[in-house]
XYZ file of C-alpha atoms in Angstrom:
377
model
C -13.089 -58.876 49.274
C -16.432 -59.113 50.980
C -19.706 -57.327 50.241
C -19.726 -53.706 51.430
C -21.386 -52.580 54.599
C -22.541 -48.984 54.690
C -20.579 -46.599 56.882
C -17.487 -48.821 57.328
C -14.225 -47.013 56.660
C -10.560 -47.928 56.559
C -8.553 -46.907 59.573
C -5.617 -44.554 59.016
C -3.231 -47.493 59.426
C -5.130 -49.628 56.925
C -5.176 -46.787 54.402
C -1.403 -46.470 54.676
C -1.028 -50.257 54.348
C -3.196 -50.239 51.245
C -1.280 -47.373 49.665
C 2.058 -49.017 50.429
C 0.933 -52.315 48.897
C -0.634 -50.658 45.856
C 2.537 -48.663 45.106
C 4.738 -51.769 45.230
C 6.142 -53.239 42.028
C 3.835 -55.448 39.915
C 0.830 -54.846 42.202
C -2.171 -53.740 40.160
C -5.857 -53.807 41.142
C -6.346 -57.537 40.477
C -3.109 -58.546 42.215
C -3.930 -56.284 45.149
C -7.337 -57.908 45.629
C -5.920 -61.418 45.432
C -3.131 -60.607 47.885
C -5.551 -59.197 50.452
C -7.941 -62.115 49.937
C -5.140 -64.641 50.252
C -3.356 -63.203 53.291
C -6.205 -61.431 55.051
C -4.671 -57.961 55.116
C -2.362 -55.626 53.224
C 0.076 -55.836 56.159
C 0.448 -59.597 55.795
C 0.656 -59.325 52.004
C 3.536 -56.838 52.187
C 5.539 -59.336 54.229
C 4.924 -62.160 51.741
C 5.570 -60.358 48.429
C 9.335 -61.126 48.193
C 8.782 -64.851 48.786
C 5.901 -65.025 46.303
C 7.859 -63.194 43.601
C 10.837 -65.517 44.103
C 8.600 -68.581 43.736
C 7.177 -67.078 40.566
C 10.624 -66.902 38.993
C 11.567 -63.244 39.492
C 15.152 -62.687 38.402
C 15.724 -59.872 40.912
C 14.360 -58.673 44.219
C 10.964 -57.015 43.807
C 10.732 -53.353 44.834
C 8.310 -52.817 47.710
C 7.164 -49.297 48.489
C 8.423 -48.205 51.895
C 6.286 -46.964 54.743
C 7.981 -43.595 54.321
C 6.970 -43.538 50.636
C 3.327 -44.122 51.559
C 3.381 -41.536 54.340
C 4.995 -39.014 52.010
C 2.334 -39.499 49.333
C -0.438 -39.335 51.906
C 0.968 -36.006 53.082
C 1.230 -34.787 49.461
C -2.451 -35.553 49.010
C -3.362 -33.724 52.219
C -1.417 -30.615 51.198
C -3.024 -30.761 47.761
C -6.494 -30.866 49.304
C -7.091 -34.440 48.087
C -7.801 -37.745 49.822
C -7.511 -41.450 49.091
C -10.885 -43.183 48.962
C -11.043 -46.989 49.207
C -13.329 -49.166 47.117
C -16.474 -49.805 49.135
C -16.256 -46.601 51.159
C -19.191 -44.255 50.874
C -17.356 -41.628 48.792
C -16.146 -44.164 46.200
C -18.043 -43.806 42.879
C -20.755 -46.492 43.066
C -20.566 -47.830 39.496
C -16.791 -48.261 39.763
C -17.412 -50.944 42.364
C -18.999 -53.046 39.596
C -15.829 -52.962 37.484
C -14.012 -56.252 37.034
C -10.909 -54.841 38.719
C -11.795 -51.553 40.441
C -8.918 -49.395 41.668
C -8.492 -50.239 45.379
C -7.722 -46.597 46.120
C -8.733 -43.477 44.215
C -7.067 -40.121 44.763
C -9.932 -37.634 44.758
C -10.202 -33.864 45.006
C -13.409 -31.852 44.940
C -16.992 -32.580 45.922
C -17.412 -36.374 46.282
C -21.208 -36.056 46.115
C -20.908 -35.217 42.411
C -19.370 -38.638 41.734
C -22.243 -40.321 43.614
C -24.917 -39.114 41.184
C -25.920 -41.043 38.031
C -23.081 -40.393 35.603
C -22.718 -40.357 31.827
C -19.290 -40.338 30.183
C -18.516 -38.307 27.087
C -15.392 -38.607 24.935
C -14.245 -37.726 21.445
C -11.643 -36.246 19.154
C -8.915 -33.971 20.446
C -8.861 -32.105 17.117
C -12.627 -31.751 17.177
C -14.580 -29.633 14.735
C -16.469 -26.536 15.821
C -19.706 -28.465 15.272
C -18.476 -31.378 17.400
C -17.432 -29.089 20.242
C -20.772 -27.287 20.110
C -22.649 -30.602 20.180
C -20.612 -31.967 23.094
C -20.994 -28.828 25.153
C -24.739 -28.578 24.536
C -25.345 -32.278 25.175
C -23.320 -32.143 28.415
C -25.222 -29.057 29.543
C -28.602 -30.615 28.774
C -27.734 -33.897 30.515
C -26.401 -31.973 33.499
C -29.636 -30.010 33.746
C -31.486 -33.334 33.716
C -29.605 -34.399 36.860
C -26.669 -36.353 35.446
C -22.988 -35.920 36.231
C -20.745 -35.816 33.151
C -17.399 -37.633 33.209
C -14.530 -37.249 30.768
C -10.745 -37.337 30.557
C -9.707 -33.636 30.456
C -8.227 -33.976 26.953
C -8.458 -31.099 24.515
C -11.382 -31.006 22.111
C -14.519 -33.003 22.985
C -13.408 -33.843 26.539
C -12.851 -30.189 27.391
C -16.161 -29.212 25.799
C -18.008 -31.853 27.854
C -16.424 -30.570 31.070
C -17.218 -26.952 30.244
C -20.814 -27.794 29.378
C -21.345 -29.527 32.727
C -19.211 -27.373 35.008
C -22.264 -25.700 36.524
C -24.190 -28.947 37.076
C -21.435 -31.410 37.989
C -18.462 -32.912 36.151
C -15.784 -35.532 36.885
C -12.322 -35.440 35.295
C -10.263 -38.648 35.304
C -6.502 -38.172 34.918
C -3.802 -40.358 33.375
C -1.165 -38.954 35.742
C -1.137 -37.940 39.381
C -3.641 -35.357 40.561
C -0.805 -32.834 40.644
C 0.155 -33.599 37.011
C -2.887 -32.716 34.849
C -2.525 -32.998 31.080
C -2.544 -31.197 28.679
C -1.131 -27.917 30.088
C -3.582 -25.865 28.023
C -6.387 -27.233 30.218
C -4.757 -26.218 33.514
C -7.303 -23.482 34.132
C -10.192 -25.832 33.355
C -8.650 -28.412 35.668
C -8.572 -25.875 38.481
C -12.236 -25.046 37.926
C -13.213 -28.735 37.961
C -11.222 -29.366 41.146
C -12.987 -26.394 42.752
C -16.538 -26.985 41.521
C -16.586 -30.624 40.398
C -14.305 -33.552 41.242
C -11.049 -34.926 39.814
C -9.880 -38.518 40.262
C -6.798 -40.617 39.536
C -5.398 -44.022 40.442
C -1.812 -42.936 39.693
C 0.717 -41.733 42.310
C 1.219 -38.085 43.099
C 4.071 -36.694 41.023
C 3.396 -39.180 38.193
C 3.715 -37.552 34.755
C 1.397 -39.372 32.330
C 2.899 -41.524 29.562
C 1.157 -42.831 26.465
C 0.553 -46.221 28.116
C -1.283 -44.559 31.034
C -4.144 -43.106 28.987
C -5.985 -46.428 28.490
C -6.063 -46.724 32.300
C -7.567 -43.245 32.411
C -10.093 -44.287 29.759
C -11.036 -47.254 31.932
C -11.916 -44.913 34.798
C -14.040 -42.755 32.485
C -15.943 -45.798 31.229
C -16.241 -47.436 34.631
C -17.776 -44.496 36.473
C -20.737 -44.128 34.105
C -23.954 -45.901 33.097
C -23.163 -45.134 29.467
C -20.536 -43.526 27.275
C -21.216 -41.071 24.443
C -18.733 -40.691 21.569
C -19.204 -37.368 19.796
C -16.377 -37.375 17.243
C -13.648 -39.981 16.854
C -11.408 -41.209 14.076
C -11.343 -44.910 13.222
C -8.146 -45.388 15.238
C -8.474 -43.317 18.392
C -8.422 -43.498 22.159
C -12.145 -42.747 22.196
C -12.800 -46.124 20.586
C -10.717 -47.753 23.339
C -13.028 -46.082 25.848
C -16.059 -47.342 23.913
C -14.673 -50.889 23.831
C -13.958 -50.791 27.575
C -17.459 -49.486 28.255
C -18.978 -52.301 26.213
C -16.877 -54.916 28.015
C -18.130 -53.550 31.348
C -21.738 -53.819 30.230
C -22.201 -50.065 29.921
C -24.294 -48.550 27.141
C -22.378 -47.120 24.186
C -23.786 -44.102 22.329
C -22.475 -42.236 19.294
C -23.298 -38.971 17.552
C -23.342 -39.481 13.751
C -21.113 -37.352 11.570
C -20.396 -36.630 7.956
C -18.924 -39.584 6.051
C -16.541 -37.068 4.465
C -15.046 -36.073 7.841
C -12.407 -38.552 9.094
C -13.099 -37.310 12.631
C -16.520 -38.965 12.397
C -15.280 -42.299 11.036
C -14.968 -43.991 14.420
C -18.323 -42.757 15.716
C -20.070 -43.845 12.522
C -18.391 -47.251 12.755
C -19.706 -47.627 16.310
C -23.214 -46.954 15.034
C -22.813 -49.682 12.424
C -21.735 -52.041 15.207
C -24.824 -51.355 17.286
C -24.099 -48.212 19.298
C -27.158 -46.120 20.164
C -27.601 -43.117 17.880
C -27.657 -39.733 19.623
C -28.798 -36.404 18.235
C -30.278 -34.957 21.436
C -30.373 -35.433 25.192
C -33.519 -37.597 25.201
C -31.754 -40.263 23.133
C -29.426 -40.833 26.092
C -31.840 -40.253 28.966
C -34.465 -42.661 27.618
C -31.915 -45.482 27.655
C -30.330 -44.637 31.016
C -33.442 -44.052 33.110
C -34.531 -47.726 33.151
C -31.087 -48.654 34.509
C -31.240 -46.374 37.533
C -33.426 -48.783 39.509
C -31.504 -51.882 38.426
C -29.732 -53.511 41.379
C -25.977 -53.987 40.951
C -24.839 -57.389 39.758
C -21.698 -57.368 41.873
C -19.709 -54.931 43.949
C -16.212 -54.862 45.357
C -15.497 -53.786 48.915
C -12.497 -53.062 51.049
C -13.142 -55.291 54.045
C -10.109 -57.415 54.815
C -11.273 -61.066 55.007
C -9.907 -64.077 56.778
C -6.862 -65.496 54.947
C -7.598 -68.197 52.390
C -6.279 -71.511 53.742
C -8.483 -74.002 51.932
C -5.656 -75.814 50.150
C -1.992 -76.709 50.782
C 0.672 -74.527 49.122
C 1.409 -75.585 45.537
C 4.451 -77.721 44.830
C 7.116 -77.053 42.197
C 5.623 -79.691 39.904
C 2.220 -78.020 40.210
C 3.779 -74.654 39.356
C 5.393 -76.221 36.301
C 2.045 -77.753 35.351
C 0.391 -74.322 35.291
C 3.245 -72.629 33.418
C 3.338 -75.399 30.809
C -0.409 -75.085 30.296
C -0.083 -71.382 29.527
C 1.411 -69.334 26.720
C 1.208 -65.880 25.145
C -2.433 -66.485 24.142
C -4.952 -65.496 26.853
C -6.691 -68.384 28.599
C -9.561 -68.269 31.080
C -8.566 -68.995 34.673
C -11.496 -71.401 34.976
C -10.154 -73.341 31.978
C -6.728 -73.554 33.644
C -8.331 -74.973 36.774
C -10.300 -77.572 34.797
C -7.311 -78.503 32.619
C -4.831 -78.955 35.462
C -7.223 -80.413 38.032
C -5.575 -78.341 40.763
C -7.460 -76.729 43.614
C -8.628 -73.210 42.633
C -6.738 -71.714 45.594
C -3.514 -73.365 44.387
C -4.004 -72.037 40.846
C -4.692 -68.539 42.148
C -1.559 -68.700 44.309
C 0.607 -69.716 41.347
C -0.865 -66.967 39.167
C -0.217 -64.484 41.964
C 3.407 -65.593 42.144
C 3.827 -65.240 38.374
C 2.164 -61.833 38.489
C 4.488 -60.487 41.183
C 7.462 -61.890 39.267
C 6.394 -59.876 36.208
C 5.681 -62.990 34.148
C 1.876 -62.715 33.904
C -0.439 -60.539 31.854
C -4.076 -60.104 32.871
C -6.867 -59.610 30.343
C -10.543 -58.774 30.517
C -12.978 -61.539 31.384
C -10.687 -63.252 33.943
C -8.175 -64.365 31.312
C -4.407 -64.532 31.752
C -1.340 -65.179 29.632
C 2.404 -65.471 30.074
C 4.521 -62.449 29.219
C 6.322 -63.256 25.944
C 10.052 -63.802 26.361
C 12.783 -63.317 23.800
C 14.037 -66.550 22.315
């Protein structure tokens, strides 16, 4: 998708097309972008999905979201007081455009201006200590007073403390389920306050109850919206460390508040410090590292403009499809290495990967790597 141009917005029809495509089976952010790039529009992509999935070896007909499904969800959002914002549109959080695979559409409720300000993410233990909660709330309040928006994931413990500390100055809550399915229930009141005074976001459909596998996607939003991520308390095996890893992979700064070596809730944060995270005991430790980044031009951005279809190479043949599949396995391989190894035109390789993806046979990894989904032998 092309570079953004300020003030350009999707039409109502395009927004429905995008939502319909995004809600179709096996269409994630990367697949969505490649489909629109390849066929020039979401409308054309929707028509081609069944054929592509069949070529990729799908063993059943792929489920495509209906127009009625998209219209129904759009109406749900309207009644809920939310809207769908497309990547590249003015209301879309600016740093999310720099993500490797930004969500094409974000469901958003609240004041979008809050998500436009420089943002710092804060995460930590759900079973946080009193000291950890106090630190998170104070740090969030201080950073908010310094002009930063605070983002977190609405979980109990550190997340909730970060939201409460920044409620007056600006906070963003990213959800693992639909905007109408906040979790956990004990934070329902806090969620209502954030939706009223801050902003809540999700890439999941309305009515979607979060499952365990959805929380890493939520963590990705928390990491992607911010210049840096602060871990206050976290065990050595926790979702907060997933957020820290994602932030590092995106080139965001990773901070950690040190804790007692006798408290297992501090084990993950202390391990991050050993691995090079920036030590934080007060607001200035974060601000001094973030301020130099505020004038740094973005390296890359994603936009929503629908390009001309890609027609630079003939469609791949069956032997070329077999060549790609045989060159792959369950171990991730860089797409560029696949292109060099097979000698095929990049457009042909991308088409074959798109077919495998829609057929449910492809896994995507960070850094433009892919692998085949393992099959039972």
